[in-house]
Tab-separated table of C-alpha atoms and ligand atoms in Angstrom:
chain	number	residue	atom	x	y	z
R	1	UNK	CA	-8.680	-18.112	10.584
R	2	UNK	CA	-5.037	-17.250	10.470
R	3	UNK	CA	-2.730	-20.224	10.551
R	4	UNK	CA	0.060	-20.031	13.099
R	5	UNK	CA	3.703	-20.417	12.135
R	6	UNK	CA	5.146	-23.634	13.426
R	7	UNK	CA	8.764	-23.549	12.432
R	8	UNK	CA	10.935	-20.433	12.303
R	9	UNK	CA	14.690	-20.311	12.755
R	10	UNK	CA	15.308	-17.171	14.800
R	11	UNK	CA	18.619	-15.372	15.295
R	12	UNK	CA	18.171	-12.305	17.469
R	13	UNK	CA	20.243	-9.126	17.420
R	14	UNK	CA	22.693	-8.733	20.288
R	15	UNK	CA	21.511	-5.212	20.947
R	16	UNK	CA	18.357	-3.499	19.743
R	17	UNK	CA	18.616	-0.244	17.763
R	18	UNK	CA	15.091	0.793	18.757
R	19	UNK	CA	16.517	3.835	20.591
R	20	UNK	CA	17.196	5.289	17.085
R	21	UNK	CA	13.444	5.742	16.620
R	22	UNK	CA	12.277	9.301	17.291
R	23	UNK	CA	8.445	9.237	16.975
R	24	UNK	CA	8.436	12.997	16.364
R	25	UNK	CA	10.797	12.829	13.454
R	26	UNK	CA	10.061	9.869	11.194
R	27	UNK	CA	11.001	10.005	7.523
R	28	UNK	CA	9.139	7.334	5.517
R	29	UNK	CA	11.199	4.347	4.440
R	30	UNK	CA	14.542	5.361	5.917
R	31	UNK	CA	14.908	3.433	9.194
R	32	UNK	CA	14.437	-0.320	9.557
R	33	UNK	CA	13.725	-2.444	12.607
R	34	UNK	CA	16.142	-4.908	14.197
R	35	UNK	CA	14.983	-8.040	12.373
R	36	UNK	CA	13.871	-9.235	8.937
R	37	UNK	CA	12.379	-12.444	7.624
R	38	UNK	CA	13.855	-14.503	4.793
R	39	UNK	CA	12.187	-17.584	3.274
R	40	UNK	CA	13.340	-19.352	0.131
R	41	UNK	CA	11.230	-21.375	-2.232
R	42	UNK	CA	13.487	-23.883	-3.986
R	43	UNK	CA	11.975	-25.631	-7.002
R	44	UNK	CA	8.487	-25.229	-5.547
R	45	UNK	CA	9.362	-26.262	-1.972
R	46	UNK	CA	9.361	-23.670	0.798
R	47	UNK	CA	12.332	-23.977	3.133
R	48	UNK	CA	12.284	-23.177	6.863
R	49	UNK	CA	11.827	-19.401	7.187
R	50	UNK	CA	14.522	-17.520	9.058
R	51	UNK	CA	14.320	-14.378	11.139
R	52	UNK	CA	17.674	-12.606	11.150
R	53	UNK	CA	19.204	-9.303	12.193
R	54	UNK	CA	18.285	-6.681	9.537
R	55	UNK	CA	21.121	-6.248	7.072
R	56	UNK	CA	22.424	-6.304	3.516
R	57	UNK	CA	21.904	-9.280	1.232
R	58	UNK	CA	24.233	-10.078	-1.640
R	59	UNK	CA	23.359	-11.571	-5.024
R	60	UNK	CA	24.752	-12.986	-8.198
R	61	UNK	CA	24.638	-10.423	-11.065
R	62	UNK	CA	22.559	-12.869	-13.146
R	63	UNK	CA	19.709	-12.821	-10.584
R	64	UNK	CA	16.564	-13.235	-12.709
R	65	UNK	CA	14.484	-10.569	-10.953
R	66	UNK	CA	17.104	-7.906	-11.683
R	67	UNK	CA	16.760	-8.562	-15.399
R	68	UNK	CA	13.143	-9.491	-16.049
R	69	UNK	CA	11.339	-7.986	-13.077
R	70	UNK	CA	9.563	-10.879	-11.368
R	71	UNK	CA	9.218	-8.890	-8.170
R	72	UNK	CA	6.139	-8.112	-6.055
R	73	UNK	CA	5.387	-6.514	-2.701
R	74	UNK	CA	2.715	-5.524	-0.217
R	75	UNK	CA	2.304	-2.442	1.951
R	76	UNK	CA	0.635	-2.895	5.325
R	77	UNK	CA	0.762	-1.367	8.772
R	78	UNK	CA	0.948	-2.252	12.456
R	79	UNK	CA	-0.237	0.147	15.157
R	80	UNK	CA	0.029	0.624	18.891
R	81	UNK	CA	-3.534	0.767	20.164
R	82	UNK	CA	-4.957	2.658	23.135
R	83	UNK	CA	-4.258	-0.370	25.376
R	84	UNK	CA	-0.599	-0.372	24.224
R	85	UNK	CA	-1.102	-3.598	22.250
R	86	UNK	CA	0.409	-4.118	18.804
R	87	UNK	CA	-2.202	-4.727	16.113
R	88	UNK	CA	-2.226	-5.198	12.344
R	89	UNK	CA	-4.991	-3.936	10.093
R	90	UNK	CA	-6.671	-6.483	7.792
R	91	UNK	CA	-3.433	-8.458	7.204
R	92	UNK	CA	-5.263	-11.364	5.593
R	93	UNK	CA	-6.374	-9.055	2.765
R	94	UNK	CA	-2.735	-8.246	2.038
R	95	UNK	CA	-1.883	-11.928	2.160
R	96	UNK	CA	-4.569	-12.720	-0.433
R	97	UNK	CA	-3.554	-9.833	-2.670
R	98	UNK	CA	0.108	-10.819	-2.450
R	99	UNK	CA	-0.659	-14.224	-3.883
R	100	UNK	CA	-2.913	-12.718	-6.574
R	101	UNK	CA	0.094	-10.610	-7.618
R	102	UNK	CA	2.325	-13.714	-7.440
R	103	UNK	CA	0.028	-15.656	-9.752
R	104	UNK	CA	-0.127	-12.843	-12.303
R	105	UNK	CA	3.661	-12.568	-12.322
R	106	UNK	CA	3.978	-16.351	-12.662
R	107	UNK	CA	5.744	-16.663	-9.310
R	108	UNK	CA	5.439	-19.154	-6.444
R	109	UNK	CA	2.633	-18.386	-3.993
R	110	UNK	CA	3.535	-17.937	-0.326
R	111	UNK	CA	1.941	-20.201	2.310
R	112	UNK	CA	-0.212	-18.443	4.903
R	113	UNK	CA	1.865	-19.706	7.831
R	114	UNK	CA	4.997	-18.069	6.430
R	115	UNK	CA	3.300	-14.765	5.533
R	116	UNK	CA	1.043	-14.331	8.564
R	117	UNK	CA	3.182	-16.245	11.036
R	118	UNK	CA	6.275	-14.351	9.871
R	119	UNK	CA	4.608	-10.981	10.443
R	120	UNK	CA	3.426	-12.087	13.872
R	121	UNK	CA	6.865	-13.360	14.911
R	122	UNK	CA	8.655	-10.264	13.623
R	123	UNK	CA	6.219	-7.943	15.376
R	124	UNK	CA	6.671	-9.795	18.643
R	125	UNK	CA	10.450	-9.402	18.407
R	126	UNK	CA	10.406	-5.788	17.210
R	127	UNK	CA	7.375	-4.487	19.116
R	128	UNK	CA	9.466	-1.650	20.586
R	129	UNK	CA	9.622	-0.220	17.060
R	130	UNK	CA	5.857	0.312	16.758
R	131	UNK	CA	5.552	4.036	17.427
R	132	UNK	CA	2.665	5.644	19.251
R	133	UNK	CA	1.450	9.045	18.063
R	134	UNK	CA	-1.375	10.399	15.925
R	135	UNK	CA	-0.193	9.594	12.391
R	136	UNK	CA	2.466	7.029	13.306
R	137	UNK	CA	2.615	3.324	12.536
R	138	UNK	CA	5.064	0.585	11.655
R	139	UNK	CA	5.028	0.066	7.896
R	140	UNK	CA	5.350	-3.621	6.979
R	141	UNK	CA	6.845	-4.569	3.643
R	142	UNK	CA	6.519	-8.210	2.573
R	143	UNK	CA	8.125	-8.733	-0.842
R	144	UNK	CA	9.293	-11.520	-3.101
R	145	UNK	CA	11.620	-11.783	-6.059
R	146	UNK	CA	12.815	-14.381	-8.527
R	147	UNK	CA	16.139	-15.746	-7.316
R	148	UNK	CA	17.283	-17.993	-10.168
R	149	UNK	CA	20.745	-17.276	-11.499
R	150	UNK	CA	19.819	-17.508	-15.155
R	151	UNK	CA	19.530	-15.161	-18.111
R	152	UNK	CA	16.983	-17.059	-20.185
R	153	UNK	CA	13.473	-15.574	-20.205
R	154	UNK	CA	11.181	-17.953	-18.330
R	155	UNK	CA	9.551	-18.054	-14.889
R	156	UNK	CA	12.161	-18.531	-12.185
R	157	UNK	CA	12.333	-21.872	-10.380
R	158	UNK	CA	13.435	-20.246	-7.121
R	159	UNK	CA	12.024	-17.321	-5.162
R	160	UNK	CA	12.976	-15.400	-2.062
R	161	UNK	CA	10.233	-14.008	0.172
R	162	UNK	CA	11.207	-11.367	2.733
R	163	UNK	CA	9.579	-9.056	5.247
R	164	UNK	CA	11.174	-5.830	6.442
R	165	UNK	CA	9.564	-3.215	8.699
R	166	UNK	CA	10.040	0.545	8.932
R	167	UNK	CA	8.496	3.165	11.243
R	168	UNK	CA	6.207	5.556	9.357
R	169	UNK	CA	4.637	8.927	10.036
R	170	UNK	CA	2.630	11.060	7.624
R	171	UNK	CA	3.455	10.203	3.989
R	172	UNK	CA	2.711	13.693	2.608
R	173	UNK	CA	3.548	16.693	4.772
R	174	UNK	CA	1.213	18.907	2.682
R	175	UNK	CA	-1.934	18.042	0.701
R	176	UNK	CA	-0.784	16.842	-2.727
R	177	UNK	CA	-1.554	18.808	-5.883
R	178	UNK	CA	-2.098	16.206	-8.597
R	179	UNK	CA	-1.877	16.327	-12.379
R	180	UNK	CA	-4.474	14.500	-14.449
R	181	UNK	CA	-2.265	12.477	-16.803
R	182	UNK	CA	-3.490	12.291	-20.388
R	183	UNK	CA	-0.351	11.307	-22.271
R	184	UNK	CA	1.362	8.448	-20.420
R	185	UNK	CA	-0.477	5.418	-19.064
R	186	UNK	CA	-0.093	3.308	-15.923
R	187	UNK	CA	-1.896	0.162	-17.033
R	188	UNK	CA	-3.931	-1.279	-19.881
R	189	UNK	CA	-6.648	-3.926	-19.900
R	190	UNK	CA	-5.085	-7.375	-19.771
R	191	UNK	CA	-1.877	-6.030	-18.264
R	192	UNK	CA	-0.588	-6.071	-14.691
R	193	UNK	CA	-2.250	-2.959	-13.245
R	194	UNK	CA	-4.024	-4.918	-10.507
R	195	UNK	CA	-0.809	-6.621	-9.372
R	196	UNK	CA	1.478	-4.990	-6.848
R	197	UNK	CA	4.540	-5.612	-8.966
R	198	UNK	CA	7.685	-3.538	-8.908
R	199	UNK	CA	7.470	-2.678	-12.625
R	200	UNK	CA	4.214	-0.753	-12.173
R	201	UNK	CA	6.034	1.651	-9.899
R	202	UNK	CA	9.137	1.852	-12.110
R	203	UNK	CA	7.013	2.767	-15.142
R	204	UNK	CA	5.314	5.576	-13.236
R	205	UNK	CA	8.511	7.367	-12.278
R	206	UNK	CA	9.232	9.208	-15.525
R	207	UNK	CA	5.730	10.706	-16.023
R	208	UNK	CA	5.649	11.562	-12.292
R	209	UNK	CA	9.009	13.312	-12.587
R	210	UNK	CA	7.728	15.414	-15.517
R	211	UNK	CA	4.666	16.354	-13.455
R	212	UNK	CA	6.857	17.271	-10.484
R	213	UNK	CA	8.880	19.564	-12.736
R	214	UNK	CA	5.578	21.299	-13.526
R	215	UNK	CA	4.852	21.814	-9.810
R	216	UNK	CA	2.632	18.792	-9.097
R	217	UNK	CA	3.121	16.273	-6.306
R	218	UNK	CA	1.619	13.231	-7.993
R	219	UNK	CA	-0.287	11.966	-11.003
R	220	UNK	CA	-3.921	11.022	-11.371
R	221	UNK	CA	-3.941	8.305	-14.010
R	222	UNK	CA	-6.624	8.013	-16.667
R	223	UNK	CA	-7.634	5.005	-18.767
R	224	UNK	CA	-5.210	3.913	-21.465
R	225	UNK	CA	-7.710	3.949	-24.358
R	226	UNK	CA	-9.511	7.274	-24.056
R	227	UNK	CA	-7.864	9.219	-21.215
R	228	UNK	CA	-11.369	10.291	-20.196
R	229	UNK	CA	-11.886	8.145	-17.075
R	230	UNK	CA	-9.973	8.183	-13.809
R	231	UNK	CA	-8.090	5.098	-12.667
R	232	UNK	CA	-5.933	5.660	-9.591
R	233	UNK	CA	-3.258	8.018	-8.351
R	234	UNK	CA	0.473	7.426	-7.831
R	235	UNK	CA	0.529	5.431	-4.613
R	236	UNK	CA	-3.196	5.390	-3.839
R	237	UNK	CA	-6.760	4.839	-5.002
R	238	UNK	CA	-8.863	7.936	-5.481
R	239	UNK	CA	-12.243	9.207	-4.226
R	240	UNK	CA	-14.343	12.204	-5.261
R	241	UNK	CA	-17.110	13.881	-3.267
R	242	UNK	CA	-19.787	15.298	-5.536
R	243	UNK	CA	-23.045	16.686	-4.130
R	244	UNK	CA	-22.270	14.907	-0.852
R	245	UNK	CA	-21.938	11.504	-2.553
R	246	UNK	CA	-18.697	9.518	-2.776
R	247	UNK	CA	-17.529	8.320	-6.171
R	248	UNK	CA	-14.577	6.052	-6.828
R	249	UNK	CA	-13.468	4.295	-10.011
R	250	UNK	CA	-14.669	0.707	-10.016
R	251	UNK	CA	-11.789	-1.757	-9.849
R	252	UNK	CA	-10.694	-3.700	-12.907
R	253	UNK	CA	-7.534	-5.344	-14.188
R	254	UNK	CA	-5.999	-1.875	-14.511
R	255	UNK	CA	-6.590	-0.710	-10.933
R	256	UNK	CA	-5.105	-1.971	-7.684
R	257	UNK	CA	-7.799	-3.281	-5.330
R	258	UNK	CA	-6.845	-1.115	-2.383
R	259	UNK	CA	-7.554	-2.390	1.117
R	260	UNK	CA	-7.848	1.170	2.432
R	261	UNK	CA	-10.202	1.876	-0.482
R	262	UNK	CA	-12.375	-1.078	0.483
R	263	UNK	CA	-12.298	-0.110	4.175
R	264	UNK	CA	-13.364	3.474	3.441
R	265	UNK	CA	-16.227	2.315	1.230
R	266	UNK	CA	-17.505	0.049	4.022
R	267	UNK	CA	-17.099	2.711	6.739
R	268	UNK	CA	-18.789	5.345	4.559
R	269	UNK	CA	-21.748	3.101	3.736
R	270	UNK	CA	-22.108	2.161	7.394
R	271	UNK	CA	-22.224	5.871	8.228
R	272	UNK	CA	-25.022	6.347	5.691
R	273	UNK	CA	-23.073	8.002	2.879
R	274	UNK	CA	-23.922	7.016	-0.659
R	275	UNK	CA	-20.874	5.464	-2.353
R	276	UNK	CA	-20.772	4.641	-6.028
R	277	UNK	CA	-18.056	2.485	-7.629
R	278	UNK	CA	-18.368	3.541	-11.231
R	279	UNK	CA	-16.701	5.120	-14.246
R	280	UNK	CA	-15.663	8.584	-13.080
R	281	UNK	CA	-15.169	10.943	-16.022
R	282	UNK	CA	-12.472	13.615	-15.986
R	283	UNK	CA	-14.763	16.104	-17.702
R	284	UNK	CA	-17.476	15.714	-15.038
R	285	UNK	CA	-15.038	16.175	-12.168
R	286	UNK	CA	-13.290	19.201	-13.676
R	287	UNK	CA	-16.679	20.804	-14.384
R	288	UNK	CA	-17.799	19.852	-10.881
R	289	UNK	CA	-14.806	21.557	-9.280
R	290	UNK	CA	-15.547	24.661	-11.363
R	291	UNK	CA	-19.248	24.767	-10.464
R	292	UNK	CA	-18.675	23.809	-6.822
R	293	UNK	CA	-20.459	20.431	-6.857
R	294	UNK	CA	-17.176	18.555	-6.371
R	295	UNK	CA	-15.943	19.525	-2.932
R	296	UNK	CA	-13.274	16.926	-2.167
R	297	UNK	CA	-10.839	14.728	-4.038
R	298	UNK	CA	-8.686	12.443	-1.941
R	299	UNK	CA	-6.325	9.529	-2.169
R	300	UNK	CA	-6.603	6.366	-0.082
R	301	UNK	CA	-3.826	3.869	0.485
R	302	UNK	CA	-1.821	2.100	3.163
R	303	UNK	CA	1.059	4.541	3.108
R	304	UNK	CA	-0.989	7.742	2.577
R	305	UNK	CA	-4.047	6.598	4.605
R	306	UNK	CA	-6.529	9.329	3.529
R	307	UNK	CA	-4.875	12.204	1.701
R	308	UNK	CA	-7.048	15.106	0.521
R	309	UNK	CA	-5.709	16.835	-2.580
R	310	UNK	CA	-5.263	20.608	-2.616
R	311	UNK	CA	-6.084	20.808	-6.308
R	312	UNK	CA	-5.856	19.132	-9.685
R	313	UNK	CA	-4.179	20.149	-12.920
R	314	UNK	CA	-5.764	19.346	-16.273
R	315	UNK	CA	-4.547	20.320	-19.754
R	316	UNK	CA	-2.410	23.166	-18.446
R	317	UNK	CA	-5.039	24.633	-16.057
R	318	UNK	CA	-5.065	24.293	-12.278
R	319	UNK	CA	-8.284	23.798	-10.332
R	320	UNK	CA	-8.104	24.447	-6.591
R	321	UNK	CA	-10.226	22.414	-4.214
R	322	UNK	CA	-11.854	23.861	-1.093
R	323	UNK	CA	-9.793	23.566	2.100
R	324	UNK	CA	-10.543	20.477	4.172
R	325	UNK	CA	-12.216	20.928	7.567
R	326	UNK	CA	-13.051	18.429	10.294
R	327	UNK	CA	-16.557	18.218	8.775
R	328	UNK	CA	-15.197	17.122	5.380
R	329	UNK	CA	-16.132	13.561	4.488
R	330	UNK	CA	-12.452	12.626	4.085
R	331	UNK	CA	-11.752	13.832	7.660
R	332	UNK	CA	-14.723	11.908	9.048
R	333	UNK	CA	-13.676	8.693	7.272
R	334	UNK	CA	-10.035	9.073	8.294
R	335	UNK	CA	-10.977	9.607	11.915
R	336	UNK	CA	-13.116	6.496	11.896
R	337	UNK	CA	-10.438	4.390	10.190
R	338	UNK	CA	-7.833	5.603	12.721
R	339	UNK	CA	-10.283	4.993	15.544
R	340	UNK	CA	-10.856	1.378	14.524
R	341	UNK	CA	-7.151	0.700	14.033
R	342	UNK	CA	-6.128	2.236	17.327
R	343	UNK	CA	-8.969	0.718	19.355
R	344	UNK	CA	-10.757	4.026	19.961
R	345	UNK	CA	-13.779	2.892	17.949
R	346	UNK	CA	-15.572	-0.437	17.947
R	347	UNK	CA	-14.091	-2.879	15.413
R	348	UNK	CA	-17.484	-3.645	13.861
R	349	UNK	CA	-15.988	-5.248	10.778
R	350	UNK	CA	-13.528	-7.462	12.638
R	351	UNK	CA	-10.548	-5.895	10.874
R	352	UNK	CA	-8.044	-5.679	13.700
R	353	UNK	CA	-5.575	-8.522	14.247
R	354	UNK	CA	-3.830	-8.552	17.606
R	355	UNK	CA	-0.205	-9.688	17.619
R	356	UNK	CA	0.129	-12.470	20.144
D	1	COI	C1	1.331	1.418	0.036
D	1	COI	O1	0.444	2.234	0.315
D	1	COI	O2	1.674	0.507	0.775
D	1	COI	C2	1.997	1.527	-1.213
D	1	COI	O3	2.108	0.574	-1.905
D	1	COI	C3	2.626	2.780	-1.499
D	1	COI	C4	4.101	2.605	-1.491
D	1	COI	C5	4.537	2.351	-2.881
D	1	COI	C6	4.773	3.742	-0.845
């Protein structure tokens, strides 16, 4: 059960900016709703969370997170369902993962009433910002950073937790073409790959930029030791369809445990597809694309939802994938996921949380 927030200090905007939202023209991560949540943890004690008008925050230049990177976040979404209600999708999974990331980064953990209650309160206030429309949603971004003013290297004593929200449409306008990365690595065993920490994304930018210069949209990471097994892609987990069966790398300390990934596995199994969480070898997939046994490769994540790839690049060669149709497994799974989230399909797994 989700605990309710008991104590929030709320300062509302004088005038909403929700009229700035054009559901037909949303650019990811550029427009923010009227309000944001701020909660400080001071020497291990959480202070009363505040909901304030969205705006700039200012900091001391010695802010610990700016120097040593104790900074984590979550990506989640709220939707407008067919009955015009605002719902969140599996928010408790994001809450749990947030605190797993916090523990790995040696940060304070956030109480459930602040995380869940804060999202609920913000969504009530800013419900006008939840767009309707096929691929539209309100992207929710809880995050936390070390807020000590101190240059010594040690875990911070103070943390700031915040939630901001931003209308989202389709993340990729065209199917991404991804490069199988065999030089740089994203994560190694024992590292922080499974944590949603800012540094994981910072470290991916340079290899991704090199790939973009070669004409690719994103990277498909391989394991740090041998570069022979797939891990995950830039902002998403990855699935392969081979001989009608779904394969996805099994999660480990080097792979983010995606909530969309988990949802697709459950939906697929419920629909009778075989799904295997296993080592997926680059060689097998490249050969499979060449001989036609691999018919789909797609990414799965909160921001991208289900994103079929147009092709993959490996060691200087490009391998095109067949065009996706409505009969493709990725299309069937995406439709079902959308259907559950928007109330068009029965919520058999009890994943939908109604804002109240
Ligand atoms: C998400 O899907 O929420 C992500 O974390 C991707 C984000 C970095 C754009």
